[in-house]
């Protein structure tokens, strides 16, 4: 009998031991000690374990990217800006797969037909992580620490006299549409929410509904940037462009290409204060999403 333990077996045993807890392990080794087991802490362990797995074992790509190293400056914005707010971007930990038309056939694996659970992106621990479009198909939760509306410029987190929080705009763009080597539609706007009070994204005004990443086949690795912009005038009216609105439509999709974050910020008195970034290249979900977009009216 081969008594050697593989790395995956050791990992599974380690996770089981962590979930069960030292009290349970000790009790199993010493018959008759079950009465002294502490049930409370052990019940909480699996939740903490799953959170640990999501946050620590999630996708990473080495050191965080910088404004220049990832090309946000100068490809999207002409000059560096002061980052005063850190964004936390969290996609669902689980999502559904798509049909892989290239693998469908008499000997297809079950997952080739889609609609099976698959791992989502979860928490983006670092800027620049490489993901699959399937992992970012669903709208993420984006969080940040908002500044006080009346805070001084040299103390952005200081209390405001009226205790109001600043208002923000959040955008997600593809800087490499339609091809990384020929980005003639830079930037393609994937999401735009304005008039966000503080960090309550759900209460903002959606001008462009979230659309997941869908880099075309053989178009290279695309860079996707979240940009958080401070509205200096607080809540304001935005001049609506063709296609603006909360619902997807043919006009909406056809006017998202060539969107300029710099021009939008300048026209509306906005200041970029935070950012996040991931990259992705083609996978089967792109075919599904592009078909859905073509079917819009």
C-alpha atoms as a PDB file:
ATOM      1  CA  UNK A   1       0.000   0.000   0.000  1.00  0.00           C
ATOM      2  CA  UNK A   2       1.331   3.413  -0.928  1.00  0.00           C
ATOM      3  CA  UNK A   3       1.323   5.417   2.319  1.00  0.00           C
ATOM      4  CA  UNK A   4       2.502   8.642   0.763  1.00  0.00           C
ATOM      5  CA  UNK A   5       0.069  11.556   1.008  1.00  0.00           C
ATOM      6  CA  UNK A   6      -0.412  13.891  -1.920  1.00  0.00           C
ATOM      7  CA  UNK A   7      -0.395  17.647  -1.483  1.00  0.00           C
ATOM      8  CA  UNK A   8      -4.124  17.858  -2.279  1.00  0.00           C
ATOM      9  CA  UNK A   9      -4.909  15.168   0.308  1.00  0.00           C
ATOM     10  CA  UNK A  10      -2.895  16.997   2.922  1.00  0.00           C
ATOM     11  CA  UNK A  11      -4.722  20.239   2.117  1.00  0.00           C
ATOM     12  CA  UNK A  12      -8.137  18.581   2.449  1.00  0.00           C
ATOM     13  CA  UNK A  13      -7.193  17.020   5.800  1.00  0.00           C
ATOM     14  CA  UNK A  14      -5.858  20.352   7.020  1.00  0.00           C
ATOM     15  CA  UNK A  15      -9.064  22.167   6.075  1.00  0.00           C
ATOM     16  CA  UNK A  16     -11.183  19.503   7.743  1.00  0.00           C
ATOM     17  CA  UNK A  17      -9.117  19.790  10.904  1.00  0.00           C
ATOM     18  CA  UNK A  18      -9.511  23.571  10.884  1.00  0.00           C
ATOM     19  CA  UNK A  19     -13.267  23.321  10.380  1.00  0.00           C
ATOM     20  CA  UNK A  20     -13.696  20.670  13.093  1.00  0.00           C
ATOM     21  CA  UNK A  21     -11.486  22.469  15.577  1.00  0.00           C
ATOM     22  CA  UNK A  22      -8.875  21.286  18.062  1.00  0.00           C
ATOM     23  CA  UNK A  23     -11.495  20.443  20.683  1.00  0.00           C
ATOM     24  CA  UNK A  24     -13.191  17.951  18.377  1.00  0.00           C
ATOM     25  CA  UNK A  25      -9.920  16.410  17.260  1.00  0.00           C
ATOM     26  CA  UNK A  26      -8.774  15.912  20.826  1.00  0.00           C
ATOM     27  CA  UNK A  27     -12.100  14.407  21.815  1.00  0.00           C
ATOM     28  CA  UNK A  28     -11.966  11.883  18.998  1.00  0.00           C
ATOM     29  CA  UNK A  29      -8.534  10.797  20.174  1.00  0.00           C
ATOM     30  CA  UNK A  30      -9.662  10.346  23.793  1.00  0.00           C
ATOM     31  CA  UNK A  31     -12.917   8.334  24.120  1.00  0.00           C
ATOM     32  CA  UNK A  32     -15.246   9.592  26.795  1.00  0.00           C
ATOM     33  CA  UNK A  33     -14.296  13.233  26.522  1.00  0.00           C
ATOM     34  CA  UNK A  34     -17.154  14.309  24.252  1.00  0.00           C
ATOM     35  CA  UNK A  35     -18.969  15.919  27.171  1.00  0.00           C
ATOM     36  CA  UNK A  36     -16.184  18.439  27.571  1.00  0.00           C
ATOM     37  CA  UNK A  37     -16.313  19.613  23.951  1.00  0.00           C
ATOM     38  CA  UNK A  38     -17.104  23.305  23.417  1.00  0.00           C
ATOM     39  CA  UNK A  39     -19.801  23.442  20.786  1.00  0.00           C
ATOM     40  CA  UNK A  40     -20.051  27.236  20.360  1.00  0.00           C
ATOM     41  CA  UNK A  41     -16.676  28.089  18.808  1.00  0.00           C
ATOM     42  CA  UNK A  42     -16.728  25.009  16.581  1.00  0.00           C
ATOM     43  CA  UNK A  43     -20.007  26.072  14.957  1.00  0.00           C
ATOM     44  CA  UNK A  44     -18.480  29.373  13.875  1.00  0.00           C
ATOM     45  CA  UNK A  45     -15.357  27.826  12.409  1.00  0.00           C
ATOM     46  CA  UNK A  46     -16.728  26.778   8.962  1.00  0.00           C
ATOM     47  CA  UNK A  47     -17.959  30.331   8.232  1.00  0.00           C
ATOM     48  CA  UNK A  48     -14.575  31.786   9.135  1.00  0.00           C
ATOM     49  CA  UNK A  49     -12.883  29.081   7.106  1.00  0.00           C
ATOM     50  CA  UNK A  50     -14.877  29.837   3.947  1.00  0.00           C
ATOM     51  CA  UNK A  51     -14.164  33.568   4.368  1.00  0.00           C
ATOM     52  CA  UNK A  52     -10.470  32.742   4.706  1.00  0.00           C
ATOM     53  CA  UNK A  53     -10.550  30.652   1.542  1.00  0.00           C
ATOM     54  CA  UNK A  54     -12.264  33.430  -0.442  1.00  0.00           C
ATOM     55  CA  UNK A  55     -10.017  36.258   0.735  1.00  0.00           C
ATOM     56  CA  UNK A  56      -6.646  34.492   0.941  1.00  0.00           C
ATOM     57  CA  UNK A  57      -6.855  31.820  -1.738  1.00  0.00           C
ATOM     58  CA  UNK A  58      -8.645  34.078  -4.237  1.00  0.00           C
ATOM     59  CA  UNK A  59      -7.016  35.011  -7.560  1.00  0.00           C
ATOM     60  CA  UNK A  60      -3.862  37.070  -7.296  1.00  0.00           C
ATOM     61  CA  UNK A  61      -1.262  38.327  -9.731  1.00  0.00           C
ATOM     62  CA  UNK A  62       1.698  39.393  -7.644  1.00  0.00           C
ATOM     63  CA  UNK A  63       2.279  42.974  -6.487  1.00  0.00           C
ATOM     64  CA  UNK A  64      -0.421  45.573  -7.020  1.00  0.00           C
ATOM     65  CA  UNK A  65      -0.313  47.452 -10.301  1.00  0.00           C
ATOM     66  CA  UNK A  66       0.372  51.176 -10.292  1.00  0.00           C
ATOM     67  CA  UNK A  67      -1.293  53.888 -12.376  1.00  0.00           C
ATOM     68  CA  UNK A  68       1.585  53.784 -14.853  1.00  0.00           C
ATOM     69  CA  UNK A  69       2.557  50.107 -14.811  1.00  0.00           C
ATOM     70  CA  UNK A  70      -0.957  49.028 -15.872  1.00  0.00           C
ATOM     71  CA  UNK A  71      -1.256  51.792 -18.481  1.00  0.00           C
ATOM     72  CA  UNK A  72      -4.189  53.629 -16.909  1.00  0.00           C
ATOM     73  CA  UNK A  73      -1.875  56.597 -17.340  1.00  0.00           C
ATOM     74  CA  UNK A  74      -1.504  57.585 -20.146  1.00  0.00           C
ATOM     75  CA  UNK A  75      -3.854  55.218 -22.062  1.00  0.00           C
ATOM     76  CA  UNK A  76      -7.016  56.380 -20.264  1.00  0.00           C
ATOM     77  CA  UNK A  77      -5.995  59.453 -18.270  1.00  0.00           C
ATOM     78  CA  UNK A  78      -3.297  61.867 -19.384  1.00  0.00           C
ATOM     79  CA  UNK A  79      -1.661  62.395 -15.998  1.00  0.00           C
ATOM     80  CA  UNK A  80      -1.434  60.636 -12.623  1.00  0.00           C
ATOM     81  CA  UNK A  81      -3.933  61.629  -9.942  1.00  0.00           C
ATOM     82  CA  UNK A  82      -3.868  61.515  -6.166  1.00  0.00           C
ATOM     83  CA  UNK A  83      -5.514  58.318  -4.947  1.00  0.00           C
ATOM     84  CA  UNK A  84      -7.413  59.285  -1.793  1.00  0.00           C
ATOM     85  CA  UNK A  85      -9.909  56.401  -1.718  1.00  0.00           C
ATOM     86  CA  UNK A  86      -9.336  52.645  -1.981  1.00  0.00           C
ATOM     87  CA  UNK A  87     -11.994  50.608  -3.753  1.00  0.00           C
ATOM     88  CA  UNK A  88     -13.103  47.163  -2.603  1.00  0.00           C
ATOM     89  CA  UNK A  89     -14.539  45.175  -5.498  1.00  0.00           C
ATOM     90  CA  UNK A  90     -16.298  41.904  -4.771  1.00  0.00           C
ATOM     91  CA  UNK A  91     -17.941  39.679  -7.383  1.00  0.00           C
ATOM     92  CA  UNK A  92     -20.130  36.698  -6.408  1.00  0.00           C
ATOM     93  CA  UNK A  93     -18.042  33.753  -5.252  1.00  0.00           C
ATOM     94  CA  UNK A  94     -20.119  31.438  -7.452  1.00  0.00           C
ATOM     95  CA  UNK A  95     -21.753  31.922 -10.839  1.00  0.00           C
ATOM     96  CA  UNK A  96     -22.945  29.737 -13.706  1.00  0.00           C
ATOM     97  CA  UNK A  97     -20.936  28.480 -16.637  1.00  0.00           C
ATOM     98  CA  UNK A  98     -21.748  29.025 -20.310  1.00  0.00           C
ATOM     99  CA  UNK A  99     -22.027  26.625 -23.226  1.00  0.00           C
ATOM    100  CA  UNK A 100     -18.600  25.919 -24.716  1.00  0.00           C
ATOM    101  CA  UNK A 101     -19.588  25.521 -28.368  1.00  0.00           C
ATOM    102  CA  UNK A 102     -16.072  24.383 -29.221  1.00  0.00           C
ATOM    103  CA  UNK A 103     -16.384  21.359 -26.900  1.00  0.00           C
ATOM    104  CA  UNK A 104     -19.956  20.246 -27.638  1.00  0.00           C
ATOM    105  CA  UNK A 105     -20.099  16.873 -29.353  1.00  0.00           C
ATOM    106  CA  UNK A 106     -20.770  13.155 -28.865  1.00  0.00           C
ATOM    107  CA  UNK A 107     -18.083  12.904 -26.198  1.00  0.00           C
ATOM    108  CA  UNK A 108     -18.734  16.273 -24.524  1.00  0.00           C
ATOM    109  CA  UNK A 109     -18.049  16.678 -20.841  1.00  0.00           C
ATOM    110  CA  UNK A 110     -21.126  17.710 -18.789  1.00  0.00           C
ATOM    111  CA  UNK A 111     -19.828  21.244 -18.201  1.00  0.00           C
ATOM    112  CA  UNK A 112     -19.639  21.891 -21.950  1.00  0.00           C
ATOM    113  CA  UNK A 113     -23.394  22.511 -21.957  1.00  0.00           C
ATOM    114  CA  UNK A 114     -23.312  25.355 -19.432  1.00  0.00           C
ATOM    115  CA  UNK A 115     -25.567  26.298 -16.535  1.00  0.00           C
ATOM    116  CA  UNK A 116     -23.366  24.414 -14.080  1.00  0.00           C
ATOM    117  CA  UNK A 117     -21.976  26.142 -10.973  1.00  0.00           C
ATOM    118  CA  UNK A 118     -18.513  27.548 -11.427  1.00  0.00           C
ATOM    119  CA  UNK A 119     -16.219  29.752  -9.378  1.00  0.00           C
ATOM    120  CA  UNK A 120     -16.779  33.494  -9.588  1.00  0.00           C
ATOM    121  CA  UNK A 121     -14.115  36.112  -9.015  1.00  0.00           C
ATOM    122  CA  UNK A 122     -15.033  36.848  -5.385  1.00  0.00           C
ATOM    123  CA  UNK A 123     -13.042  39.595  -3.706  1.00  0.00           C
ATOM    124  CA  UNK A 124     -10.419  41.209  -5.945  1.00  0.00           C
ATOM    125  CA  UNK A 125      -7.543  41.197  -3.473  1.00  0.00           C
ATOM    126  CA  UNK A 126      -5.163  43.069  -5.727  1.00  0.00           C
ATOM    127  CA  UNK A 127      -5.178  45.355  -8.722  1.00  0.00           C
ATOM    128  CA  UNK A 128      -4.289  43.687 -11.987  1.00  0.00           C
ATOM    129  CA  UNK A 129      -5.576  40.186 -11.258  1.00  0.00           C
ATOM    130  CA  UNK A 130      -6.353  38.179 -14.398  1.00  0.00           C
ATOM    131  CA  UNK A 131      -9.871  36.725 -14.521  1.00  0.00           C
ATOM    132  CA  UNK A 132     -12.190  34.948 -16.929  1.00  0.00           C
ATOM    133  CA  UNK A 133     -15.216  36.816 -18.335  1.00  0.00           C
ATOM    134  CA  UNK A 134     -17.427  34.098 -16.831  1.00  0.00           C
ATOM    135  CA  UNK A 135     -16.155  35.094 -13.378  1.00  0.00           C
ATOM    136  CA  UNK A 136     -17.244  38.728 -13.806  1.00  0.00           C
ATOM    137  CA  UNK A 137     -20.565  38.190 -15.617  1.00  0.00           C
ATOM    138  CA  UNK A 138     -22.615  39.388 -12.621  1.00  0.00           C
ATOM    139  CA  UNK A 139     -22.740  42.915 -11.206  1.00  0.00           C
ATOM    140  CA  UNK A 140     -20.143  43.316  -8.438  1.00  0.00           C
ATOM    141  CA  UNK A 141     -20.454  45.016  -5.089  1.00  0.00           C
ATOM    142  CA  UNK A 142     -18.138  48.011  -4.887  1.00  0.00           C
ATOM    143  CA  UNK A 143     -17.423  49.647  -1.552  1.00  0.00           C
ATOM    144  CA  UNK A 144     -15.257  52.505  -0.290  1.00  0.00           C
ATOM    145  CA  UNK A 145     -14.881  54.895   2.633  1.00  0.00           C
ATOM    146  CA  UNK A 146     -16.607  58.135   1.563  1.00  0.00           C
ATOM    147  CA  UNK A 147     -15.278  61.520   2.610  1.00  0.00           C
ATOM    148  CA  UNK A 148     -17.224  64.157   4.505  1.00  0.00           C
ATOM    149  CA  UNK A 149     -18.765  66.765   2.225  1.00  0.00           C
ATOM    150  CA  UNK A 150     -17.458  69.721   4.228  1.00  0.00           C
ATOM    151  CA  UNK A 151     -13.982  68.346   4.908  1.00  0.00           C
ATOM    152  CA  UNK A 152     -10.976  70.504   4.200  1.00  0.00           C
ATOM    153  CA  UNK A 153      -8.819  69.604   1.219  1.00  0.00           C
ATOM    154  CA  UNK A 154      -5.913  68.715   3.524  1.00  0.00           C
ATOM    155  CA  UNK A 155      -8.150  66.595   5.786  1.00  0.00           C
ATOM    156  CA  UNK A 156     -10.545  64.671   3.498  1.00  0.00           C
ATOM    157  CA  UNK A 157     -11.701  62.389   6.320  1.00  0.00           C
ATOM    158  CA  UNK A 158     -12.411  65.206   8.776  1.00  0.00           C
ATOM    159  CA  UNK A 159     -15.969  65.763   9.985  1.00  0.00           C
ATOM    160  CA  UNK A 160     -18.185  68.064   7.964  1.00  0.00           C
ATOM    161  CA  UNK A 161     -20.281  70.741   9.698  1.00  0.00           C
ATOM    162  CA  UNK A 162     -23.462  69.316   8.193  1.00  0.00           C
ATOM    163  CA  UNK A 163     -22.251  65.711   8.560  1.00  0.00           C
ATOM    164  CA  UNK A 164     -23.068  65.079   4.913  1.00  0.00           C
ATOM    165  CA  UNK A 165     -20.976  62.725   2.790  1.00  0.00           C
ATOM    166  CA  UNK A 166     -19.607  63.496  -0.642  1.00  0.00           C
ATOM    167  CA  UNK A 167     -21.320  62.342  -3.819  1.00  0.00           C
ATOM    168  CA  UNK A 168     -19.571  60.108  -6.347  1.00  0.00           C
ATOM    169  CA  UNK A 169     -19.645  58.669  -9.857  1.00  0.00           C
ATOM    170  CA  UNK A 170     -18.455  55.126 -10.612  1.00  0.00           C
ATOM    171  CA  UNK A 171     -17.449  53.900 -14.068  1.00  0.00           C
ATOM    172  CA  UNK A 172     -16.075  50.630 -15.453  1.00  0.00           C
ATOM    173  CA  UNK A 173     -14.297  50.729 -18.809  1.00  0.00           C
ATOM    174  CA  UNK A 174     -12.439  48.446 -21.203  1.00  0.00           C
ATOM    175  CA  UNK A 175      -9.261  50.215 -22.311  1.00  0.00           C
ATOM    176  CA  UNK A 176      -8.487  47.683 -25.058  1.00  0.00           C
ATOM    177  CA  UNK A 177     -11.684  47.437 -27.120  1.00  0.00           C
ATOM    178  CA  UNK A 178     -12.055  45.878 -29.557  1.00  0.00           C
ATOM    179  CA  UNK A 179      -8.485  44.511 -29.736  1.00  0.00           C
ATOM    180  CA  UNK A 180      -5.559  44.996 -27.397  1.00  0.00           C
ATOM    181  CA  UNK A 181      -3.259  45.668 -30.357  1.00  0.00           C
ATOM    182  CA  UNK A 182      -5.713  48.077 -32.025  1.00  0.00           C
ATOM    183  CA  UNK A 183      -8.001  49.695 -29.410  1.00  0.00           C
ATOM    184  CA  UNK A 184     -10.027  51.853 -31.797  1.00  0.00           C
ATOM    185  CA  UNK A 185     -12.991  51.931 -29.375  1.00  0.00           C
ATOM    186  CA  UNK A 186     -11.033  52.901 -26.269  1.00  0.00           C
ATOM    187  CA  UNK A 187     -12.711  53.166 -23.860  1.00  0.00           C
ATOM    188  CA  UNK A 188     -15.771  50.876 -24.017  1.00  0.00           C
ATOM    189  CA  UNK A 189     -18.099  51.819 -21.170  1.00  0.00           C
ATOM    190  CA  UNK A 190     -19.267  48.771 -19.206  1.00  0.00           C
ATOM    191  CA  UNK A 191     -20.955  50.535 -16.293  1.00  0.00           C
ATOM    192  CA  UNK A 192     -21.779  54.093 -15.231  1.00  0.00           C
ATOM    193  CA  UNK A 193     -23.537  55.176 -12.030  1.00  0.00           C
ATOM    194  CA  UNK A 194     -23.726  58.842 -10.987  1.00  0.00           C
ATOM    195  CA  UNK A 195     -25.039  60.764  -7.966  1.00  0.00           C
ATOM    196  CA  UNK A 196     -23.994  58.068  -5.497  1.00  0.00           C
ATOM    197  CA  UNK A 197     -24.540  59.394  -1.957  1.00  0.00           C
ATOM    198  CA  UNK A 198     -21.494  58.446   0.091  1.00  0.00           C
ATOM    199  CA  UNK A 199     -20.829  54.791  -0.683  1.00  0.00           C
ATOM    200  CA  UNK A 200     -24.461  53.727  -1.176  1.00  0.00           C
ATOM    201  CA  UNK A 201     -24.107  52.534  -4.738  1.00  0.00           C
ATOM    202  CA  UNK A 202     -27.644  51.146  -4.847  1.00  0.00           C
ATOM    203  CA  UNK A 203     -29.044  54.671  -4.409  1.00  0.00           C
ATOM    204  CA  UNK A 204     -27.089  56.157  -7.312  1.00  0.00           C
ATOM    205  CA  UNK A 205     -28.494  56.993 -10.757  1.00  0.00           C
ATOM    206  CA  UNK A 206     -27.585  54.337 -13.324  1.00  0.00           C
ATOM    207  CA  UNK A 207     -26.795  55.850 -16.704  1.00  0.00           C
ATOM    208  CA  UNK A 208     -25.337  52.643 -18.160  1.00  0.00           C
ATOM    209  CA  UNK A 209     -26.322  49.245 -16.830  1.00  0.00           C
ATOM    210  CA  UNK A 210     -23.537  46.817 -15.937  1.00  0.00           C
ATOM    211  CA  UNK A 211     -22.328  44.669 -18.829  1.00  0.00           C
ATOM    212  CA  UNK A 212     -19.696  42.025 -18.137  1.00  0.00           C
ATOM    213  CA  UNK A 213     -16.389  41.665 -19.933  1.00  0.00           C
ATOM    214  CA  UNK A 214     -16.580  40.159 -23.438  1.00  0.00           C
ATOM    215  CA  UNK A 215     -13.212  40.497 -25.214  1.00  0.00           C
ATOM    216  CA  UNK A 216     -13.513  39.004 -28.721  1.00  0.00           C
ATOM    217  CA  UNK A 217     -11.708  35.789 -29.605  1.00  0.00           C
ATOM    218  CA  UNK A 218      -8.000  36.248 -30.391  1.00  0.00           C
ATOM    219  CA  UNK A 219      -8.145  39.925 -29.363  1.00  0.00           C
ATOM    220  CA  UNK A 220      -5.593  39.581 -26.587  1.00  0.00           C
ATOM    221  CA  UNK A 221      -5.784  40.410 -22.905  1.00  0.00           C
ATOM    222  CA  UNK A 222      -8.053  43.389 -22.150  1.00  0.00           C
ATOM    223  CA  UNK A 223      -7.645  45.759 -19.196  1.00  0.00           C
ATOM    224  CA  UNK A 224     -10.745  46.765 -17.240  1.00  0.00           C
ATOM    225  CA  UNK A 225     -10.650  49.799 -14.954  1.00  0.00           C
ATOM    226  CA  UNK A 226     -13.039  50.880 -12.214  1.00  0.00           C
ATOM    227  CA  UNK A 227     -12.838  54.661 -11.773  1.00  0.00           C
ATOM    228  CA  UNK A 228     -14.346  56.454  -8.775  1.00  0.00           C
ATOM    229  CA  UNK A 229     -14.901  60.175  -9.344  1.00  0.00           C
ATOM    230  CA  UNK A 230     -15.842  62.760  -6.757  1.00  0.00           C
ATOM    231  CA  UNK A 231     -18.678  65.122  -7.717  1.00  0.00           C
ATOM    232  CA  UNK A 232     -17.417  68.464  -6.424  1.00  0.00           C
ATOM    233  CA  UNK A 233     -20.842  70.076  -6.686  1.00  0.00           C
ATOM    234  CA  UNK A 234     -22.586  67.237  -4.850  1.00  0.00           C
ATOM    235  CA  UNK A 235     -25.711  65.796  -6.450  1.00  0.00           C
ATOM    236  CA  UNK A 236     -26.090  67.285  -9.915  1.00  0.00           C
ATOM    237  CA  UNK A 237     -27.854  66.951 -13.243  1.00  0.00           C
ATOM    238  CA  UNK A 238     -25.958  65.192 -15.994  1.00  0.00           C
ATOM    239  CA  UNK A 239     -26.579  65.980 -19.645  1.00  0.00           C
ATOM    240  CA  UNK A 240     -27.843  62.693 -21.063  1.00  0.00           C
ATOM    241  CA  UNK A 241     -26.031  61.297 -24.076  1.00  0.00           C
ATOM    242  CA  UNK A 242     -27.681  59.035 -26.691  1.00  0.00           C
ATOM    243  CA  UNK A 243     -28.231  55.646 -25.078  1.00  0.00           C
ATOM    244  CA  UNK A 244     -28.065  56.868 -21.473  1.00  0.00           C
ATOM    245  CA  UNK A 245     -30.620  55.242 -19.194  1.00  0.00           C
ATOM    246  CA  UNK A 246     -31.069  52.300 -16.810  1.00  0.00           C
ATOM    247  CA  UNK A 247     -32.178  49.819 -19.491  1.00  0.00           C
ATOM    248  CA  UNK A 248     -30.070  48.029 -22.093  1.00  0.00           C
ATOM    249  CA  UNK A 249     -30.947  48.811 -25.710  1.00  0.00           C
ATOM    250  CA  UNK A 250     -29.403  48.693 -29.143  1.00  0.00           C
ATOM    251  CA  UNK A 251     -28.708  52.440 -28.981  1.00  0.00           C
ATOM    252  CA  UNK A 252     -27.168  52.033 -25.562  1.00  0.00           C
ATOM    253  CA  UNK A 253     -24.720  49.314 -26.644  1.00  0.00           C
ATOM    254  CA  UNK A 254     -23.870  51.010 -29.947  1.00  0.00           C
ATOM    255  CA  UNK A 255     -22.848  54.248 -28.209  1.00  0.00           C
ATOM    256  CA  UNK A 256     -20.636  52.830 -25.448  1.00  0.00           C
ATOM    257  CA  UNK A 257     -17.477  52.623 -27.543  1.00  0.00           C
ATOM    258  CA  UNK A 258     -15.024  55.520 -27.558  1.00  0.00           C
ATOM    259  CA  UNK A 259     -16.193  56.872 -24.195  1.00  0.00           C
ATOM    260  CA  UNK A 260     -13.651  59.194 -22.571  1.00  0.00           C
ATOM    261  CA  UNK A 261     -13.390  59.273 -18.791  1.00  0.00           C
ATOM    262  CA  UNK A 262     -11.236  62.408 -18.984  1.00  0.00           C
ATOM    263  CA  UNK A 263     -13.759  64.315 -21.122  1.00  0.00           C
ATOM    264  CA  UNK A 264     -16.691  63.148 -18.998  1.00  0.00           C
ATOM    265  CA  UNK A 265     -14.926  64.282 -15.828  1.00  0.00           C
ATOM    266  CA  UNK A 266     -14.006  67.658 -17.306  1.00  0.00           C
ATOM    267  CA  UNK A 267     -17.505  68.295 -18.644  1.00  0.00           C
ATOM    268  CA  UNK A 268     -19.145  67.555 -15.297  1.00  0.00           C
ATOM    269  CA  UNK A 269     -16.617  68.948 -12.835  1.00  0.00           C
ATOM    270  CA  UNK A 270     -15.519  65.548 -11.531  1.00  0.00           C
ATOM    271  CA  UNK A 271     -12.234  64.506  -9.942  1.00  0.00           C
ATOM    272  CA  UNK A 272     -10.871  60.940 -10.085  1.00  0.00           C
ATOM    273  CA  UNK A 273     -10.053  59.819  -6.537  1.00  0.00           C
ATOM    274  CA  UNK A 274      -9.928  55.999  -6.678  1.00  0.00           C
ATOM    275  CA  UNK A 275      -9.482  53.046  -9.005  1.00  0.00           C
ATOM    276  CA  UNK A 276      -9.291  49.272  -9.336  1.00  0.00           C
ATOM    277  CA  UNK A 277      -8.238  47.041 -12.194  1.00  0.00           C
ATOM    278  CA  UNK A 278      -8.505  43.503 -13.554  1.00  0.00           C
ATOM    279  CA  UNK A 279      -7.729  41.919 -16.912  1.00  0.00           C
ATOM    280  CA  UNK A 280      -9.468  39.231 -18.947  1.00  0.00           C
ATOM    281  CA  UNK A 281      -9.428  37.511 -22.313  1.00  0.00           C
ATOM    282  CA  UNK A 282     -11.939  35.518 -24.328  1.00  0.00           C
ATOM    283  CA  UNK A 283     -13.835  32.547 -22.880  1.00  0.00           C
ATOM    284  CA  UNK A 284     -17.174  30.843 -23.863  1.00  0.00           C
ATOM    285  CA  UNK A 285     -19.273  33.379 -21.928  1.00  0.00           C
ATOM    286  CA  UNK A 286     -18.258  36.069 -24.441  1.00  0.00           C
ATOM    287  CA  UNK A 287     -20.172  34.235 -27.185  1.00  0.00           C
ATOM    288  CA  UNK A 288     -23.293  34.097 -25.028  1.00  0.00           C
ATOM    289  CA  UNK A 289     -23.109  37.744 -23.999  1.00  0.00           C
ATOM    290  CA  UNK A 290     -22.453  39.024 -27.520  1.00  0.00           C
ATOM    291  CA  UNK A 291     -25.455  37.052 -28.788  1.00  0.00           C
ATOM    292  CA  UNK A 292     -27.625  38.637 -26.077  1.00  0.00           C
ATOM    293  CA  UNK A 293     -26.410  42.122 -26.997  1.00  0.00           C
ATOM    294  CA  UNK A 294     -27.100  41.558 -30.701  1.00  0.00           C
ATOM    295  CA  UNK A 295     -30.652  40.491 -29.831  1.00  0.00           C
ATOM    296  CA  UNK A 296     -31.459  43.786 -28.094  1.00  0.00           C
ATOM    297  CA  UNK A 297     -33.985  46.227 -29.582  1.00  0.00           C
END
